[in-house]
XYZ file of C-alpha atoms in Angstrom:
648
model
C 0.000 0.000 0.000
C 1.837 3.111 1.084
C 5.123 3.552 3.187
C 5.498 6.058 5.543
C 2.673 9.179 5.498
C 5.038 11.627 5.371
C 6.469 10.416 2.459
C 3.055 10.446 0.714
C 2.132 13.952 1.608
C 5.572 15.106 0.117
C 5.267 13.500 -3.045
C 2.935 13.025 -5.609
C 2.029 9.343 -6.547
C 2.214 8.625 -10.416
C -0.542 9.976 -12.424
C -2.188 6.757 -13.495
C -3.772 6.641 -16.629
C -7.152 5.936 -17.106
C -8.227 3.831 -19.561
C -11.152 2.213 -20.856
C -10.127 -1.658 -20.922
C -12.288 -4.575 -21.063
C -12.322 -6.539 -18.383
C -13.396 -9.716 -16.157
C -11.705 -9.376 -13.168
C -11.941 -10.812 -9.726
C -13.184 -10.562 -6.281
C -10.945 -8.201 -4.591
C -7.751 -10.130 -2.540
C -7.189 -9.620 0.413
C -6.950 -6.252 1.716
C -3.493 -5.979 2.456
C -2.244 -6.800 -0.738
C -4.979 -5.342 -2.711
C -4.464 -3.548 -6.024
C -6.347 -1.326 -8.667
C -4.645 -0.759 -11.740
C -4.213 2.620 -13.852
C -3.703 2.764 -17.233
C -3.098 3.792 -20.917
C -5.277 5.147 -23.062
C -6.588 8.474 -21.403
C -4.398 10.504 -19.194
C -6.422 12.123 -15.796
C -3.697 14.012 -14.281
C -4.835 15.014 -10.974
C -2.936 17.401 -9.093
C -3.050 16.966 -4.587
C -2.734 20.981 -4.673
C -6.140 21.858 -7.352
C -8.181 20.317 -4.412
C -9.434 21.305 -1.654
C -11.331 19.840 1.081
C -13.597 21.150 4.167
C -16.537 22.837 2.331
C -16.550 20.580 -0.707
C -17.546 17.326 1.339
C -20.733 16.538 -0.240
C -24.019 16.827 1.117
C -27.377 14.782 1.371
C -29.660 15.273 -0.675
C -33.122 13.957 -1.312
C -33.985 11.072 -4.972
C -34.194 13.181 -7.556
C -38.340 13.521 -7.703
C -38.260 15.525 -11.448
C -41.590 15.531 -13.229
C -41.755 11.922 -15.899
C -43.079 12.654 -19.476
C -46.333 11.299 -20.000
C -46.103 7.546 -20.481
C -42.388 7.665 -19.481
C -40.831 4.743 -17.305
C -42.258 1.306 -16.882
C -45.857 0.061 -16.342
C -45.810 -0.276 -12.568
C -44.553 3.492 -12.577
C -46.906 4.585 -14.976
C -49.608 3.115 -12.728
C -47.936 4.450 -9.529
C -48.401 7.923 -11.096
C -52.620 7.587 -11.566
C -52.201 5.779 -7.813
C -50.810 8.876 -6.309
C -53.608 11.304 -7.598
C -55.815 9.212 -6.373
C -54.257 8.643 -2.836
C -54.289 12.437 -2.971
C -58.006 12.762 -3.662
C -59.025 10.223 -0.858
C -56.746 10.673 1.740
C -55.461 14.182 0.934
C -53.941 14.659 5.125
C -52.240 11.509 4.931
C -49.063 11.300 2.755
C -47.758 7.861 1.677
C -46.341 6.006 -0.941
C -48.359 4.022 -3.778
C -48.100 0.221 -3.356
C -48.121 -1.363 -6.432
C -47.616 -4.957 -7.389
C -48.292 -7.224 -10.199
C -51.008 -9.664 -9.657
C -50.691 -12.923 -8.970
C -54.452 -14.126 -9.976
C -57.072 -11.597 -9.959
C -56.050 -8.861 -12.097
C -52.844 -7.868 -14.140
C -51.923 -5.161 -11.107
C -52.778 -4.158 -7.600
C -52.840 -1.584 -5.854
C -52.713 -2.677 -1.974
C -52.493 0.541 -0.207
C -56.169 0.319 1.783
C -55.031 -1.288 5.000
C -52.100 0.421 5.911
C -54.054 3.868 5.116
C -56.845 1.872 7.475
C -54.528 1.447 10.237
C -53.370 5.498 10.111
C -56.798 7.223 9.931
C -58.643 4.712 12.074
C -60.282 6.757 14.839
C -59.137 10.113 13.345
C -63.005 10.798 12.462
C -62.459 9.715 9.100
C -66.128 8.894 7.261
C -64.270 5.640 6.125
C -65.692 2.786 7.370
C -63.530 -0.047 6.599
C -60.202 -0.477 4.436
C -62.675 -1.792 1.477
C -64.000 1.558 2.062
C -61.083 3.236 1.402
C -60.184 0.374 -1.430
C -63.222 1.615 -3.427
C -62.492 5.085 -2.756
C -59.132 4.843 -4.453
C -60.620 2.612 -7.596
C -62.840 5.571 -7.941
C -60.712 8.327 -7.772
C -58.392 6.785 -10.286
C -57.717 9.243 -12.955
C -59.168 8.494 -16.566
C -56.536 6.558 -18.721
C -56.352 4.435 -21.644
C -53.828 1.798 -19.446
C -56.580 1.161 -17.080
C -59.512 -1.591 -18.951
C -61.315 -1.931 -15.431
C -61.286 -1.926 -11.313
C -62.321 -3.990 -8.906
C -62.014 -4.161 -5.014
C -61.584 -7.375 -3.184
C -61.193 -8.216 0.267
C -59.673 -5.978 2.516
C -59.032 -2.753 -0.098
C -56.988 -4.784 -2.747
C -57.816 -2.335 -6.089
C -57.251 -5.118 -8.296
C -56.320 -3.384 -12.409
C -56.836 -4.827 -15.512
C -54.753 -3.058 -18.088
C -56.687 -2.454 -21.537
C -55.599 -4.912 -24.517
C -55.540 -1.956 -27.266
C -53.154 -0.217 -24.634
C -50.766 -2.849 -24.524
C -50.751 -4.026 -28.239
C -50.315 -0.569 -28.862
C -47.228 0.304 -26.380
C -45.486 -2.879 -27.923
C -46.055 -1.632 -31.625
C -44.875 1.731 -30.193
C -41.504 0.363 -29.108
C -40.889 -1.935 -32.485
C -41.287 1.261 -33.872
C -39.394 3.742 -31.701
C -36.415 1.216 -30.444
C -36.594 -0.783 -27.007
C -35.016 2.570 -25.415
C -38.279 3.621 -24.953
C -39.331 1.069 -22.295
C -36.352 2.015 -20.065
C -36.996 2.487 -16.243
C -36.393 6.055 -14.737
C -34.079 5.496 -11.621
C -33.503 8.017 -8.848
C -30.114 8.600 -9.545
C -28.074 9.923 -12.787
C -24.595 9.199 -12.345
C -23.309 6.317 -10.339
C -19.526 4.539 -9.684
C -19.366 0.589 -9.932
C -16.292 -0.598 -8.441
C -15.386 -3.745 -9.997
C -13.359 -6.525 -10.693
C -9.841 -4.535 -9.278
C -7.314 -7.517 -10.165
C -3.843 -7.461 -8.624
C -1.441 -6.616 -11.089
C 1.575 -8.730 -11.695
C -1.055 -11.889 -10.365
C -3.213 -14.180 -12.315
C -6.455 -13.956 -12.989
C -8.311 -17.339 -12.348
C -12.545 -18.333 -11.981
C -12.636 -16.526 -9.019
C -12.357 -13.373 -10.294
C -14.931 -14.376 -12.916
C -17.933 -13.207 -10.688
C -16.726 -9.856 -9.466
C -16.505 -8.942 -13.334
C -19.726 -10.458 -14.523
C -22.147 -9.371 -12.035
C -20.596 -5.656 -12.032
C -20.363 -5.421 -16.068
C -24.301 -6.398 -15.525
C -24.847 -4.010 -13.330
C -23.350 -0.725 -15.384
C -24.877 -2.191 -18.479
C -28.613 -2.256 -16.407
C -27.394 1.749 -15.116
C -26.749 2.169 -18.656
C -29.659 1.260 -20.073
C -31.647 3.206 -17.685
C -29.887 6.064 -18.180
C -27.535 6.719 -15.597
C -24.194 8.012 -16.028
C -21.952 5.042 -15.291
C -18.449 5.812 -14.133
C -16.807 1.915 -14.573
C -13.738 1.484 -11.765
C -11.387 -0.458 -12.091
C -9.271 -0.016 -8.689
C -6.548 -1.786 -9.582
C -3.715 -2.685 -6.437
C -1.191 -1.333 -8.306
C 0.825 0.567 -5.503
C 1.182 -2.543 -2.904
C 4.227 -3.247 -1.016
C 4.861 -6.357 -3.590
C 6.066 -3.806 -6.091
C 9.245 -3.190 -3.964
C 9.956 -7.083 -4.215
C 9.573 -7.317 -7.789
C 11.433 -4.164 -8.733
C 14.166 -5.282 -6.916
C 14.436 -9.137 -8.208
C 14.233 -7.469 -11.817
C 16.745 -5.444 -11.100
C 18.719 -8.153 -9.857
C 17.992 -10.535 -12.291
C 17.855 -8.609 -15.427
C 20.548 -5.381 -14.916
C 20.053 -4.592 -18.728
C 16.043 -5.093 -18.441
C 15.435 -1.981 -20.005
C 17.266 -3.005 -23.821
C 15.652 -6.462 -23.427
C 11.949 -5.421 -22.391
C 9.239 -7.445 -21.537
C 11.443 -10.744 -22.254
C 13.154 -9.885 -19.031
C 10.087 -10.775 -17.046
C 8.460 -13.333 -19.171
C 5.665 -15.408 -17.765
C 4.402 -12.446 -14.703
C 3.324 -15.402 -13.160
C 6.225 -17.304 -12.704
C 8.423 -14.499 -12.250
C 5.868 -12.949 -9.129
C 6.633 -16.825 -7.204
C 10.146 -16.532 -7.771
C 10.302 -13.428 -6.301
C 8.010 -13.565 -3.816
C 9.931 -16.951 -2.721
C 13.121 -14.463 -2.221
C 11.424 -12.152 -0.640
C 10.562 -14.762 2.284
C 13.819 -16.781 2.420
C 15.849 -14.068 1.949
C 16.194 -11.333 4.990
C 18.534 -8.825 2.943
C 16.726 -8.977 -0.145
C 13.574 -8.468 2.067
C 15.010 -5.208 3.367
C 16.516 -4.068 -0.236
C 12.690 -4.470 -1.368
C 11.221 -2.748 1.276
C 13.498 0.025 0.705
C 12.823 -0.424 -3.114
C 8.906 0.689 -2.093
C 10.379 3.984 0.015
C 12.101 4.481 -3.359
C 9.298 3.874 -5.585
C 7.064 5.920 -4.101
C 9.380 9.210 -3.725
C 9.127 9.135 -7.437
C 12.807 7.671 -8.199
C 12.626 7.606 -11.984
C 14.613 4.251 -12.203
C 12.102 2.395 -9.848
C 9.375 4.085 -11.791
C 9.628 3.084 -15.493
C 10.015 -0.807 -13.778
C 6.617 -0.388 -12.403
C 5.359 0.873 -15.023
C 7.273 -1.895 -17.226
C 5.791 -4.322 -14.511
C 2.341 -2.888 -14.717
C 1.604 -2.719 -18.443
C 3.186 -6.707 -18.854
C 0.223 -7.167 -16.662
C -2.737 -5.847 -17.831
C -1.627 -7.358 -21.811
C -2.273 -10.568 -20.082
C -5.396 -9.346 -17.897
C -6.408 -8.110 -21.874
C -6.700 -11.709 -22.723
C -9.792 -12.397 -20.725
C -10.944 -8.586 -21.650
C -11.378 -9.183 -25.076
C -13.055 -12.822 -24.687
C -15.618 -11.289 -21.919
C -16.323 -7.988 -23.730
C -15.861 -6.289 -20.833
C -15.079 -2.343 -20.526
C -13.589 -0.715 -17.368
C -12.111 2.828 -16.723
C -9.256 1.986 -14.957
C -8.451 4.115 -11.507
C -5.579 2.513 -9.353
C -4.313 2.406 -5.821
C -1.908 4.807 -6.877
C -4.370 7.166 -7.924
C -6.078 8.151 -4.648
C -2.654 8.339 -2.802
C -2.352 11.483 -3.044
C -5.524 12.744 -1.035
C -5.216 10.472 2.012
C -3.452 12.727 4.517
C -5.683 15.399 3.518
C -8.923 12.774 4.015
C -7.678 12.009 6.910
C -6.674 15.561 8.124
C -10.584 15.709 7.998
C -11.661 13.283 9.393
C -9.546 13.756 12.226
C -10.444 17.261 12.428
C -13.989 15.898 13.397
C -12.094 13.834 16.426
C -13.322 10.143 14.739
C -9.514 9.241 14.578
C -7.646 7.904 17.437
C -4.377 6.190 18.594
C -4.602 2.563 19.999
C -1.840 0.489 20.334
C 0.320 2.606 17.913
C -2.293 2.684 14.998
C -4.377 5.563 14.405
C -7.895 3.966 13.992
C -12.105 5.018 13.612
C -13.638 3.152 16.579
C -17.359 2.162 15.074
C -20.055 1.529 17.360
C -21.526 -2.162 16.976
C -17.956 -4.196 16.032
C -15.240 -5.316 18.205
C -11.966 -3.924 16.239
C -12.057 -0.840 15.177
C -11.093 0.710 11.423
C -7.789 1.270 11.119
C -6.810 4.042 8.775
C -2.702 4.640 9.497
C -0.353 1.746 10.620
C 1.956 1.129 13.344
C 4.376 1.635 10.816
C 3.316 4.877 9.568
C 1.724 2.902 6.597
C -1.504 3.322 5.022
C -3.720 0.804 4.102
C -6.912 -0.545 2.396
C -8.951 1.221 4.551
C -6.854 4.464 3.514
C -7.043 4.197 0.252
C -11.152 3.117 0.376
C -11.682 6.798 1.916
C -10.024 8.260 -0.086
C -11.571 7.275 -3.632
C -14.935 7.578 -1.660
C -13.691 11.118 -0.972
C -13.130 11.343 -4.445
C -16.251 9.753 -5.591
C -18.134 11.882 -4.096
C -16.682 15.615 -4.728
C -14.805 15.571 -7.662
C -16.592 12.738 -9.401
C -19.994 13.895 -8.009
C -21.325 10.163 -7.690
C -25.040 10.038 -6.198
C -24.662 6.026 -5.873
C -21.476 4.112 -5.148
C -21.270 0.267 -5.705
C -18.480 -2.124 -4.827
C -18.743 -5.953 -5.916
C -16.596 -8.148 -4.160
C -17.136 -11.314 -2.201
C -19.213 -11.799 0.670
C -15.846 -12.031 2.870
C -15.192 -8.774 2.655
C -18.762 -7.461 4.081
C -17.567 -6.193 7.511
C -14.892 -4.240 6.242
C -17.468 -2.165 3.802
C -20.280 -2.118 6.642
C -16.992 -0.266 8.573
C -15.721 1.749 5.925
C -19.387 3.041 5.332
C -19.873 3.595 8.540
C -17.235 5.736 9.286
C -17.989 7.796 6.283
C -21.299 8.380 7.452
C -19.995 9.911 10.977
C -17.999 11.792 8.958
C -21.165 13.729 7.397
C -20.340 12.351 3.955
C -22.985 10.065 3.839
C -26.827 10.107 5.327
C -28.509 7.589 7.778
C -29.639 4.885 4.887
C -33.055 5.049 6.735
C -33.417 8.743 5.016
C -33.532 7.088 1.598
C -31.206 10.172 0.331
C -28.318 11.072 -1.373
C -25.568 10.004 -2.124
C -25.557 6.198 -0.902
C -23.342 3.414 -1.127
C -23.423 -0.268 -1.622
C -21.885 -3.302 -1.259
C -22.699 -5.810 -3.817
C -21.096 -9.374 -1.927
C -21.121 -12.624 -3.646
C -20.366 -16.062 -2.294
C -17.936 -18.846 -4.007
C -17.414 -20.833 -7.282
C -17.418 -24.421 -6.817
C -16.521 -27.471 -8.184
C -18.323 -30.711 -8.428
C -17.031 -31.947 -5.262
C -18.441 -29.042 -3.344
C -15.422 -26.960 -2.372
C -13.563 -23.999 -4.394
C -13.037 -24.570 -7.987
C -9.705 -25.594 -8.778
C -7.548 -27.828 -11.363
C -6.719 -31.494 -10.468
C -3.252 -29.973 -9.306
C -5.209 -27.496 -6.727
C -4.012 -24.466 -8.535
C -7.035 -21.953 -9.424
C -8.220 -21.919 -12.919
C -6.918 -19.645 -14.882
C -10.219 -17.495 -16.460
C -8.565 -17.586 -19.790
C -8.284 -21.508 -19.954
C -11.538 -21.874 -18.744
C -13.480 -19.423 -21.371
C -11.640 -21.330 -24.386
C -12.476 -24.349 -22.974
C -16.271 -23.413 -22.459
C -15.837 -21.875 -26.437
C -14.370 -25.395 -27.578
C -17.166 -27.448 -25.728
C -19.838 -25.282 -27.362
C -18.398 -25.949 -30.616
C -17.296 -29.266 -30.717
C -21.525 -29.500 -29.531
C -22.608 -27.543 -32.219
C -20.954 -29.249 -35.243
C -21.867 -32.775 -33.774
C -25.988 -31.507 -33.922
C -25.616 -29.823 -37.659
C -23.480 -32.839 -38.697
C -26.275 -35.052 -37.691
C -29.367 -33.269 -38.579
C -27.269 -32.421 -42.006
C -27.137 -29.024 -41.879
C -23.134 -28.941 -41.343
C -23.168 -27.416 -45.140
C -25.683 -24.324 -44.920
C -22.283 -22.635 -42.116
C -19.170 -20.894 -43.028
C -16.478 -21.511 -40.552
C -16.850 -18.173 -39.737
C -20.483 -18.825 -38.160
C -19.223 -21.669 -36.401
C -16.584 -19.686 -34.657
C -18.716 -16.883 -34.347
C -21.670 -19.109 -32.796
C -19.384 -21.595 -30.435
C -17.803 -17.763 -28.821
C -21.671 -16.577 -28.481
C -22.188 -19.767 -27.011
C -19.993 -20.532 -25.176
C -18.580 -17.110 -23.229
C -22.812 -16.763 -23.300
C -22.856 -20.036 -20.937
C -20.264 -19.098 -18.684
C -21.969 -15.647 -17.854
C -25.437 -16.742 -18.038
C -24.622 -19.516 -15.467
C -23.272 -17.129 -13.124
C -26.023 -14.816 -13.167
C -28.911 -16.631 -13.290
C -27.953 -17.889 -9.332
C -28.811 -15.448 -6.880
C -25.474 -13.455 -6.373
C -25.013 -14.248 -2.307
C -24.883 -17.816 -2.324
C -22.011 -19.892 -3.899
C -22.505 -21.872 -7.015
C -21.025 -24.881 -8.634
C -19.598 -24.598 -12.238
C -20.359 -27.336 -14.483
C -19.812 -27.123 -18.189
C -22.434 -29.371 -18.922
C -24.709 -27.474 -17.067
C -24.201 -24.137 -18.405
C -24.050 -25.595 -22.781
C -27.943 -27.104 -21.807
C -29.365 -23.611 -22.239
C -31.001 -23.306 -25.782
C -32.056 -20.261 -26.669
C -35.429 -19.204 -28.140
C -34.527 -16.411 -29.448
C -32.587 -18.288 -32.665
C -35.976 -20.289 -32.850
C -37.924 -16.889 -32.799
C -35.503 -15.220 -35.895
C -36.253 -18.911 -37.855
C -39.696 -18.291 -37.466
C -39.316 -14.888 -38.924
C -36.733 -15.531 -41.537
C -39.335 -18.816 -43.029
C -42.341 -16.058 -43.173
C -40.548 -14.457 -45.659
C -42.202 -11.334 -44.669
C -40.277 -7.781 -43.746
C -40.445 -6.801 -40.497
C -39.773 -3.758 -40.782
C -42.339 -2.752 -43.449
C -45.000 -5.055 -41.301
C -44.149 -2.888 -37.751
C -45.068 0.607 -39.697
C -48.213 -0.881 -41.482
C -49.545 -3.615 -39.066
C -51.120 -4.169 -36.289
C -50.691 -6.029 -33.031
C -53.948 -7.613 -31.310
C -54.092 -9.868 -28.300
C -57.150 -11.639 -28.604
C -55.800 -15.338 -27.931
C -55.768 -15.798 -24.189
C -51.730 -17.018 -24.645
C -51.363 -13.398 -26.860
C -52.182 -11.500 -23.724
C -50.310 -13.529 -21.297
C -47.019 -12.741 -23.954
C -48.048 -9.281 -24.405
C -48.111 -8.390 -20.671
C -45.131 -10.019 -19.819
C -43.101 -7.986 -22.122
C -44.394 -4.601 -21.493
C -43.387 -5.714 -17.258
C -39.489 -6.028 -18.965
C -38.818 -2.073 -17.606
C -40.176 -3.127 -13.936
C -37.791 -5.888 -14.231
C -34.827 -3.840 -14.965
C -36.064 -1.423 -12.379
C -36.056 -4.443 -9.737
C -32.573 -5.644 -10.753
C -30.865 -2.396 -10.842
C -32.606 -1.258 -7.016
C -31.895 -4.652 -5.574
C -28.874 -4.651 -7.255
C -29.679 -8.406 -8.328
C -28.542 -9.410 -11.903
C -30.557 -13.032 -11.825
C -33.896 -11.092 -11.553
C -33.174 -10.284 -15.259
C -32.074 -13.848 -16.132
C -34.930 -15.217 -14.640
C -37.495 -12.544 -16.641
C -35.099 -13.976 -19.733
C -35.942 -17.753 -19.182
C -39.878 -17.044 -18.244
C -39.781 -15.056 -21.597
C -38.886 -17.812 -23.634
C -41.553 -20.171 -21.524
C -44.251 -18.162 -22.458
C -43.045 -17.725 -26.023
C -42.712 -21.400 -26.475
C -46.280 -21.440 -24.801
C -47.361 -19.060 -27.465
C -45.877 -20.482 -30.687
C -47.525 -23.753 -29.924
C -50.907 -22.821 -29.204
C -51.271 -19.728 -31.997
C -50.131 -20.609 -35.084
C -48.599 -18.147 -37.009
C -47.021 -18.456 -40.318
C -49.781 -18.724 -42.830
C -52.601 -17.824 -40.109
C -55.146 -14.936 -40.609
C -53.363 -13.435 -37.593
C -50.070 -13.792 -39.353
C -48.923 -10.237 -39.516
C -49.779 -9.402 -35.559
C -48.341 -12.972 -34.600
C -45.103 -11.947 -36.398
C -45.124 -8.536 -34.639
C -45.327 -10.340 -31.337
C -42.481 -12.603 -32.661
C -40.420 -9.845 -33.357
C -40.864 -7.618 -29.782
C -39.916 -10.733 -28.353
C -36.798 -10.717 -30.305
C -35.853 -7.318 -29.324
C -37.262 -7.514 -25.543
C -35.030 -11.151 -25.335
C -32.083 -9.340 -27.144
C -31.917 -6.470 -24.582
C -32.144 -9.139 -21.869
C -28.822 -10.531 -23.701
C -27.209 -6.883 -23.947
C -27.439 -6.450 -20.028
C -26.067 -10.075 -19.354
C -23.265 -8.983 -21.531
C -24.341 -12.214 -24.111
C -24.237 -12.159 -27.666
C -27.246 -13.217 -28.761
C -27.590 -16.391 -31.536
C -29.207 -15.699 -34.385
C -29.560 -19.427 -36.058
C -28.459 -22.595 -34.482
């Protein structure tokens, strides 16, 4: 991490570059050790002196409660809109919020607000007589809409809503037409930082890392999508004390490294054990690479270009997986936020929450045992350190309303802490407030293997990630060309399809595997598990390929109806795919999307079989159905990050 404090306050740390890379990367290590790369493409040079703190730390401030367009957002919020006139026209002294759900049997939606507006105004003098009372009081007051078909009450106040057909059929035509961008939820928030993945640099990236990268790349593509400013981290450790020990040993090893390059180092992996092996055998090479740090981080040119050599061998390998997982990250390191943590915590001991025990200046937080230590015995700083200060960051330079870290569930206390201590620093409001900014931690359990315990290779080493996505491409392939071989189709594919197909599939597997489990409990990686999943939507794209009909005249001249009962049932659940994303992003739970995907194609399947539609009179609405489910599935695919498959 860092050496002494007064070394850091003296001298700038390295401007790290920030680049966009794509990237799968892992759980966060262990703290100590911990590292968040910088890099290439786009310099952010960031001076300690053009910042200021005291007045800037950021304040609370309510969700964002701007004024939707007209139809704007999903269903449920379109409906929560004509709920909250009405709650304001029957209870007008009582404010609360609209409660609605999807129903389960009675209706499409509900509206279950009666009771608890029961329990507030009983024996207030209210002419209310009963929380049906108040049930049909709300039904009535309902503003006039062409969603709502009809309103009933049952039992205690439930305002059970049936939403019209012709409004439905016509808000699916109206996003074939205008682009599935339309159906995006509105979120409370317009910029947000997802801290994921954050690798170590000069260490390998294996399967655990795969879930840290998945589920956040999920997340910012759901932001994304719902039109949030997504600021992609990438804190890379790349500023631990391990640099020292590998500076050093290349130095050693290698006194002309510079004229010979990267060849010097060769495999990173390799070379990092043979080091780190020296580093614990050897006392005065210990002590030359714990000075090597001290000199590292005073900005001695020599000791920089080797971490910088060191770094950038790195992340060409971490590039590997990148590429294959299609993942994009704005890279922020350790080094980064060094130089604002004596100023951070100037701060925040100006406010008296940092104290000395046992030589280590710590944040004591009420509720836990040990408290948070923020400066080492040493004089070092640490992972707690270095947390403030990109929150610091995050939140006054960056202006970030929501902040999201993924790692594994292991690391929960330490982010329970961390967030704690910001919010007794005034940085943060009580979460009960429901204001902003907040933060997050998005914890994930383990990937297993078949046997039940962490997933490794027969000689206990992790996977490598890289390894295992080829091999999940090469099983998907050698799959696909047995089925085409056999059903004789092998001759209508270029080789380029194949390849193309066995990546979709394959990479497709690996992610969708992950993401369809919730995200806090472990799961157990199978290959054979995760190349079962067919996909409708190829089926759906046959369908419309054989009709020999174009779509896209057919969406500007047709029409969709939903007269078959299995019609509506399709209809409905697409027009509910904004709620969905709504429910993943504010739960911050990727599967909830994966799930939607797989009832999709259920109902589809449901569909196709009992309407025909090639060649029925219904043909042109049926294929207009087809096609929204297309689109709706192929979104679903876009925030899991899988390419979709158009033939198979």
């Amino acid at each position: 991490m860092r050496a002494l404090a007064a070394a850091a306050s003296a001298v700038a740390a390295p401007t790290p570059a920030r680049l966009r890379l794509r990237l799968p990367l892992a759980p966060r290590a262990p703290r100590s050790g911990h590292c968040r790369a910088a890099s290439s493409s786009r310099l952010l040079r960031v001076s300690c002196s053009t910042t200021t703190m005291g007045d800037e730390t950021s304040t609370s401030v309510p969700a964002q409660e701007q004024e939707p367009a007209v139809g704007a957002g999903s269903v449920k919020q379109q409906l929560s809109r004509l709920v909250i006139s009405s709650l304001r026209a029957t209870v007008p002294e009582v404010e609360v919020e609209p409660m609605v759900e999807v129903s389960a049997k009675f209706a499409d939606y509900q509206c279950n607000n009666a009771m608890g507006l029961w329990s507030k105004i009983k024996g207030s003098g209210t002419s209310f007589k009963n929380p049906n009372a108040i049930g049909q009081a709300i039904a009535k007051n309902l503003p006039s809409s062409d969603i709502i078909e009809s309103t009933s009450v049952a039992g205690p106040g439930f305002v059970n809503i049936t939403l019209s057909n012709r409004w439905v059929a016509k808000k699916i035509q109206d996003m074939l037409v205008n682009g599935i961008n339309t159906w995006a939820p509105i979120l409370p928030v317009k910029r947000a930082v997802i801290d994921f993945s954050s690798p170590n640099i000069a260490k390998e990236m294996h399967v655990g890392h795969l879930r840290s990268t998945i589920i956040g790349d999920t997340l910012a593509r759901m932001f994304e999508f719902s039109n949030v400013n997504v600021l992609r981290r990438n804190h890379v450790g790349d500023w631990g004390t391990q640099f020292g020990m590998l500076i050093e040993y290349l130095f050693e090893k290698f006194p002309n490294w510079q004229e010979i390059g990267s060849q010097a180092i060769g495999d990173l992996q390799i070379f990092y054990k043979a080091s780190k092996h020296r580093f614990d055998n050897d006392q005065e090479f210990k002590e030359r690479a714990q000075q090597g740090v001290v000199r590292l981080q005073g900005g001695e040119e020599k000791y920089r270009e080797a971490w910088k050599k060191i770094c950038d061998i790195s992340r060409s390998e971490f590039d590997l997986v990148y590429k294959r997982l299609n993942v994009e990250l704005e890279e922020m390191g350790e080094s980064f936020y060094n130089p604002y943590i004596p100023q951070v915590l100037a701060e925040l001991s100006s406010k008296g929450l940092i104290q000395e025990s046992e030589g280590a200046q710590v944040i004591f937080i009420e509720g836990y045992q040990i408290p948070l230590i923020v400066v080492k015995r040493d004089g070092g700083f640490n992972y707690a350190s270095t947390d403030l200060a990109a929150l610091w960051y995050r939140l006054n330079v960056e202006k970030a309303e929501w902040i999201i870290y993924v790692t594994d569930v292991g690391q929960q206390q330490h982010f329970e802490m961390f967030f704690n201590a910001a919010k007794m620093a005034g940085w943060l409001p009580d979460p009960k407030e429901k204001k902003y900014p907040k933060t997050s931690h998005v914890g994930f359990g383990l990937v297993l293997g078949s046997d039940g315990k962490r997933f490794r290779t027969r000689s206990t080493e992790v996977v490598r990630l890289v390894e295992l996505l080829d091999e999940a491409k090469s099983r998907s392939k050698s799959e696909l060309l047995q089925r085409l071989t056999e059903n004789g189709k092998i001759v209508d594919w270029t080789d380029e399809e194949l390849e193309q197909t066995s990546e979709a599939v394959g990479y497709g597997a690996v992610k969708y595997a992950d993401l369809k489990n919730n995200r806090l409990t472990n799961y157990t990686f199978s290959f054979e598990q995760m190349l079962s999943d067919k996909y409708a939507h190829a089926r759906i794209c046959s369908i419309i390929r054989k009709s020999n009909k174009d779509v896209e005249e057919l969406k500007m001249s047709g029409a969709i109806s939903l007269d078959h009962p299995d019609e509506r049932v399709l209809g409905l659940y697409l027009i509910r795919f904004a709620e969905v994303v709504e429910e993943a992003c504010t739960n911050l739970l990727p599967n909830v999307v994966c799930e939607y995907l797989y009832n999709l194609s259920e109902m589809f399947t449901k569909f196709y079989t009992n309407c025909q539609v090639v060649g029925s009179p219904e043909e042109t609405s049926r294929l207009l159905l087809c096609q929204a489910t297309a689109v709706v599935m192929r979104q679903c695919f876009q925030l899991l990050g899988i390419t979709p498959v158009y033939k198979l």
